PDB file of C-alpha atoms in Angstrom:
ATOM      1  CA  MET A 205      27.174  99.879  83.242  1.00  0.00           C
ATOM      2  CA  LEU A 206      30.305 100.810  81.275  1.00  0.00           C
ATOM      3  CA  GLU A 207      32.440 100.624  84.445  1.00  0.00           C
ATOM      4  CA  THR A 208      31.141  97.103  85.175  1.00  0.00           C
ATOM      5  CA  GLN A 209      31.951  95.979  81.643  1.00  0.00           C
ATOM      6  CA  ALA A 210      35.465  97.459  81.893  1.00  0.00           C
ATOM      7  CA  ARG A 211      36.037  95.610  85.182  1.00  0.00           C
ATOM      8  CA  ARG A 212      34.848  92.321  83.706  1.00  0.00           C
ATOM      9  CA  LEU A 213      37.074  92.764  80.662  1.00  0.00           C
ATOM     10  CA  ASN A 214      40.092  93.568  82.855  1.00  0.00           C
ATOM     11  CA  ARG A 215      39.383  90.547  85.074  1.00  0.00           C
ATOM     12  CA  SER A 216      39.091  88.273  82.047  1.00  0.00           C
ATOM     13  CA  ARG A 217      42.325  89.622  80.545  1.00  0.00           C
ATOM     14  CA  LEU A 218      44.190  89.043  83.815  1.00  0.00           C
ATOM     15  CA  LEU A 219      42.826  85.524  84.276  1.00  0.00           C
ATOM     16  CA  HIS A 220      43.664  84.528  80.721  1.00  0.00           C
ATOM     17  CA  SER A 221      46.849  86.524  80.189  1.00  0.00           C
ATOM     18  CA  LYS A 222      49.833  84.667  78.882  1.00  0.00           C
ATOM     19  CA  VAL A 223      52.836  84.345  81.168  1.00  0.00           C
ATOM     20  CA  LEU A 224      54.935  86.717  79.027  1.00  0.00           C
ATOM     21  CA  GLU A 225      52.405  89.566  78.978  1.00  0.00           C
ATOM     22  CA  PRO A 226      53.452  92.452  81.233  1.00  0.00           C
ATOM     23  CA  CYS A 227      51.051  93.226  84.097  1.00  0.00           C
ATOM     24  CA  LEU A 228      50.780  96.172  86.450  1.00  0.00           C
ATOM     25  CA  ALA A 229      51.045  94.754  89.962  1.00  0.00           C
ATOM     26  CA  LEU A 230      51.711  95.606  93.573  1.00  0.00           C
ATOM     27  CA  GLU A 231      55.036  94.388  94.927  1.00  0.00           C
ATOM     28  CA  PRO A 232      54.702  90.667  95.761  1.00  0.00           C
ATOM     29  CA  LEU A 233      53.590  89.503  99.186  1.00  0.00           C
ATOM     30  CA  SER A 234      55.312  86.724 101.099  1.00  0.00           C
ATOM     31  CA  LEU A 235      52.684  84.783 103.032  1.00  0.00           C
ATOM     32  CA  LYS A 236      52.794  81.632 105.107  1.00  0.00           C
ATOM     33  CA  GLU A 237      51.287  78.631 103.338  1.00  0.00           C
ATOM     34  CA  LYS A 238      48.958  78.002 106.318  1.00  0.00           C
ATOM     35  CA  HIS A 239      47.666  81.591 106.204  1.00  0.00           C
ATOM     36  CA  LEU A 240      47.078  81.360 102.461  1.00  0.00           C
ATOM     37  CA  ALA A 241      44.999  78.195 102.803  1.00  0.00           C
ATOM     38  CA  LYS A 242      42.715  79.866 105.373  1.00  0.00           C
ATOM     39  CA  LEU A 243      41.974  83.054 103.369  1.00  0.00           C
ATOM     40  CA  ARG A 244      38.245  83.590 102.773  1.00  0.00           C
ATOM     41  CA  ALA A 245      36.015  86.372 101.448  1.00  0.00           C
ATOM     42  CA  GLY A 246      36.022  89.262 103.913  1.00  0.00           C
ATOM     43  CA  ASP A 247      39.526  88.559 105.271  1.00  0.00           C
ATOM     44  CA  TRP A 248      42.173  91.276 105.160  1.00  0.00           C
ATOM     45  CA  ILE A 249      45.892  90.977 104.416  1.00  0.00           C
ATOM     46  CA  ASP A 250      47.708  93.749 106.300  1.00  0.00           C
ATOM     47  CA  LEU A 251      50.217  95.589 104.070  1.00  0.00           C
ATOM     48  CA  GLY A 252      51.555  98.013 106.686  1.00  0.00           C
ATOM     49  CA  GLU A 253      51.551 101.798 106.949  1.00  0.00           C
ATOM     50  CA  HIS A 254      52.902 102.535 103.471  1.00  0.00           C
ATOM     51  CA  LEU A 255      51.140 102.083 100.169  1.00  0.00           C
ATOM     52  CA  PRO A 256      52.768  99.152  98.346  1.00  0.00           C
ATOM     53  CA  ARG A 257      54.929 100.059  95.359  1.00  0.00           C
ATOM     54  CA  LEU A 258      53.535  99.568  91.874  1.00  0.00           C
ATOM     55  CA  GLN A 259      55.580  97.662  89.336  1.00  0.00           C
ATOM     56  CA  ILE A 260      55.249  95.981  85.987  1.00  0.00           C
ATOM     57  CA  ARG A 261      55.874  92.246  86.198  1.00  0.00           C
ATOM     58  CA  ARG A 262      56.350  89.627  83.504  1.00  0.00           C
ATOM     59  CA  ALA A 263      56.643  85.888  84.145  1.00  0.00           C
ATOM     60  CA  GLY A 264      56.980  86.444  87.909  1.00  0.00           C
ATOM     61  CA  ARG A 265      59.786  89.009  87.543  1.00  0.00           C
ATOM     62  CA  ARG A 266      59.856  92.773  88.053  1.00  0.00           C
ATOM     63  CA  VAL A 267      60.650  94.513  84.760  1.00  0.00           C
ATOM     64  CA  ALA A 268      59.781  98.136  85.640  1.00  0.00           C
ATOM     65  CA  GLU A 269      58.865 100.423  88.517  1.00  0.00           C
ATOM     66  CA  VAL A 270      55.798 102.644  88.262  1.00  0.00           C
ATOM     67  CA  ARG A 271      55.067 106.017  89.857  1.00  0.00           C
ATOM     68  CA  CYS A 272      51.719 107.785  90.005  1.00  0.00           C
ATOM     69  CA  GLU A 273      51.015 111.498  90.010  1.00  0.00           C
ATOM     70  CA  GLY A 274      47.379 112.075  90.773  1.00  0.00           C
ATOM     71  CA  SER A 275      45.375 109.808  88.488  1.00  0.00           C
ATOM     72  CA  GLU A 276      48.178 109.304  85.954  1.00  0.00           C
ATOM     73  CA  CYS A 277      50.816 106.576  86.211  1.00  0.00           C
ATOM     74  CA  PHE A 278      54.149 106.369  84.399  1.00  0.00           C
ATOM     75  CA  VAL A 279      56.984 103.874  84.080  1.00  0.00           C
ATOM     76  CA  SER A 280      59.727 105.461  86.188  1.00  0.00           C
ATOM     77  CA  ARG A 281      62.557 103.035  85.456  1.00  0.00           C
ATOM     78  CA  LEU A 282      63.215  99.665  83.875  1.00  0.00           C
ATOM     79  CA  CYS A 283      64.564  96.805  86.009  1.00  0.00           C
ATOM     80  CA  ASP A 284      66.706  93.779  85.295  1.00  0.00           C
ATOM     81  CA  GLY A 285      63.961  91.218  85.935  1.00  0.00           C
ATOM     82  CA  GLU A 286      65.285  89.444  89.016  1.00  0.00           C
ATOM     83  CA  ALA A 287      62.859  86.986  90.580  1.00  0.00           C
ATOM     84  CA  GLU A 288      62.045  87.204  94.285  1.00  0.00           C
ATOM     85  CA  ILE A 289      62.601  84.026  96.274  1.00  0.00           C
ATOM     86  CA  PRO A 290      60.215  83.333  99.165  1.00  0.00           C
ATOM     87  CA  GLU A 291      61.473  82.339 102.580  1.00  0.00           C
ATOM     88  CA  ARG A 292      61.068  78.769 103.743  1.00  0.00           C
ATOM     89  CA  LYS A 293      57.401  77.712 104.284  1.00  0.00           C
ATOM     90  CA  ARG A 294      56.241  80.908 102.604  1.00  0.00           C
ATOM     91  CA  VAL A 295      54.670  81.583  99.226  1.00  0.00           C
ATOM     92  CA  LEU A 296      54.975  84.629  96.958  1.00  0.00           C
ATOM     93  CA  VAL A 297      51.595  86.108  96.067  1.00  0.00           C
ATOM     94  CA  GLU A 298      51.422  88.447  93.077  1.00  0.00           C
ATOM     95  CA  SER A 299      48.740  91.159  93.096  1.00  0.00           C
ATOM     96  CA  ARG A 300      47.957  91.852  89.435  1.00  0.00           C
ATOM     97  CA  ILE A 301      45.969  94.943  88.541  1.00  0.00           C
ATOM     98  CA  ALA A 302      45.941  95.202  84.740  1.00  0.00           C
ATOM     99  CA  VAL A 303      47.612  93.837  81.619  1.00  0.00           C
ATOM    100  CA  VAL A 304      49.935  96.501  80.171  1.00  0.00           C
ATOM    101  CA  PRO A 305      50.552  96.841  76.419  1.00  0.00           C
ATOM    102  CA  GLU A 306      54.176  96.047  75.535  1.00  0.00           C
ATOM    103  CA  SER A 307      54.520  99.493  73.885  1.00  0.00           C
ATOM    104  CA  GLU A 308      53.987 101.208  77.269  1.00  0.00           C
ATOM    105  CA  VAL A 309      56.798  99.292  79.012  1.00  0.00           C
ATOM    106  CA  ARG A 310      59.471 101.929  78.474  1.00  0.00           C
ATOM    107  CA  GLU A 311      60.841 104.670  80.707  1.00  0.00           C
ATOM    108  CA  GLY A 312      58.373 107.553  80.773  1.00  0.00           C
ATOM    109  CA  GLY A 313      55.612 105.417  79.239  1.00  0.00           C
ATOM    110  CA  ARG A 314      52.145 106.536  80.346  1.00  0.00           C
ATOM    111  CA  LEU A 315      49.867 103.743  81.563  1.00  0.00           C
ATOM    112  CA  GLU A 316      46.169 103.676  80.674  1.00  0.00           C
ATOM    113  CA  LEU A 317      44.502 101.989  83.646  1.00  0.00           C
ATOM    114  CA  PRO A 318      40.950 100.739  84.150  1.00  0.00           C
ATOM    115  CA  ASP A 319      38.959 102.834  86.614  1.00  0.00           C
ATOM    116  CA  PRO A 320      38.709 102.278  89.576  1.00  0.00           C
ATOM    117  CA  VAL A 321      42.018 100.479  89.341  1.00  0.00           C
ATOM    118  CA  LEU A 322      42.467  99.269  92.918  1.00  0.00           C
ATOM    119  CA  GLU A 323      38.952  97.869  93.395  1.00  0.00           C
ATOM    120  CA  GLN A 324      39.705  94.632  91.536  1.00  0.00           C
ATOM    121  CA  ILE A 325      43.136  93.141  92.145  1.00  0.00           C
ATOM    122  CA  LEU A 326      43.687  89.515  91.212  1.00  0.00           C
ATOM    123  CA  LEU A 327      45.950  87.542  93.527  1.00  0.00           C
ATOM    124  CA  PHE A 328      48.052  84.812  91.944  1.00  0.00           C
ATOM    125  CA  VAL A 329      50.383  82.152  93.306  1.00  0.00           C
ATOM    126  CA  GLY A 330      52.649  81.512  90.333  1.00  0.00           C
ATOM    127  CA  GLU A 331      50.243  81.349  87.401  1.00  0.00           C
ATOM    128  CA  GLU A 332      47.329  80.015  89.462  1.00  0.00           C
ATOM    129  CA  PRO A 333      44.596  82.517  90.416  1.00  0.00           C
ATOM    130  CA  LEU A 334      43.845  82.625  94.128  1.00  0.00           C
ATOM    131  CA  ALA A 335      41.396  85.447  94.870  1.00  0.00           C
ATOM    132  CA  ILE A 336      39.997  88.836  93.925  1.00  0.00           C
ATOM    133  CA  ALA A 337      40.816  91.618  96.371  1.00  0.00           C
ATOM    134  CA  ARG A 338      40.649  95.379  96.701  1.00  0.00           C
ATOM    135  CA  LEU A 339      43.064  97.814  98.301  1.00  0.00           C
ATOM    136  CA  VAL A 340      41.656  99.494 101.414  1.00  0.00           C
ATOM    137  CA  ARG A 341      42.959 101.754 104.151  1.00  0.00           C
ATOM    138  CA  GLY A 342      41.975 100.628 107.631  1.00  0.00           C
ATOM    139  CA  GLY A 343      41.082 102.762 110.615  1.00  0.00           C
ATOM    140  CA  ASN A 344      44.542 102.164 112.082  1.00  0.00           C
ATOM    141  CA  GLY A 345      46.190 103.872 109.092  1.00  0.00           C
ATOM    142  CA  HIS A 346      47.416 100.597 107.623  1.00  0.00           C
ATOM    143  CA  TYR A 347      46.803  99.531 104.054  1.00  0.00           C
ATOM    144  CA  ALA A 348      45.297  96.121 103.422  1.00  0.00           C
ATOM    145  CA  LEU A 349      44.023  93.864 100.688  1.00  0.00           C
ATOM    146  CA  GLU A 350      40.429  92.876 101.411  1.00  0.00           C
ATOM    147  CA  ILE A 351      39.559  89.491  99.921  1.00  0.00           C
ATOM    148  CA  ARG A 352      36.332  89.873  97.957  1.00  0.00           C
ATOM    149  CA  GLU A 353      36.124  86.415  96.402  1.00  0.00           C
ATOM    150  CA  ARG A 354      38.211  83.255  96.503  1.00  0.00           C
ATOM    151  CA  ILE A 355      38.580  81.911  92.945  1.00  0.00           C
ATOM    152  CA  ASP A 356      40.802  78.874  93.320  1.00  0.00           C
ATOM    153  CA  GLY A 357      39.447  75.371  93.930  1.00  0.00           C
TER     154      GLY A 357
END
């Protein structure tokens, strides 16, 4: 019961977060617009053989890199906040995991994350929510985001 409430609170905070609030996220994905339009519940987005890097993002820009040791995550280094630019006919999709308090966005800052953290990842295109996904590892050894629910129009 408590876990369900924590997930709902985290989802609500992510959906209603202000653009300048820092969020823990996976590195952005660059997807074709056609592929994005066809995504439905149950679809998988292949992420490759390596677990995507965690970062803290604010207003569509990377502001810090995050490393995890066991169940604890820390800010490993601050970044200059450069924005990624998608290739032609592609869209950047941000995978937000949790809103991070501003006080934790410092080198060595310990992040308090909702549990289980990778079961509810909100996908955004810009500031528009797209879907809810979870990180899975497929039988072929590849990581993927499994779309659980489409939440855009």
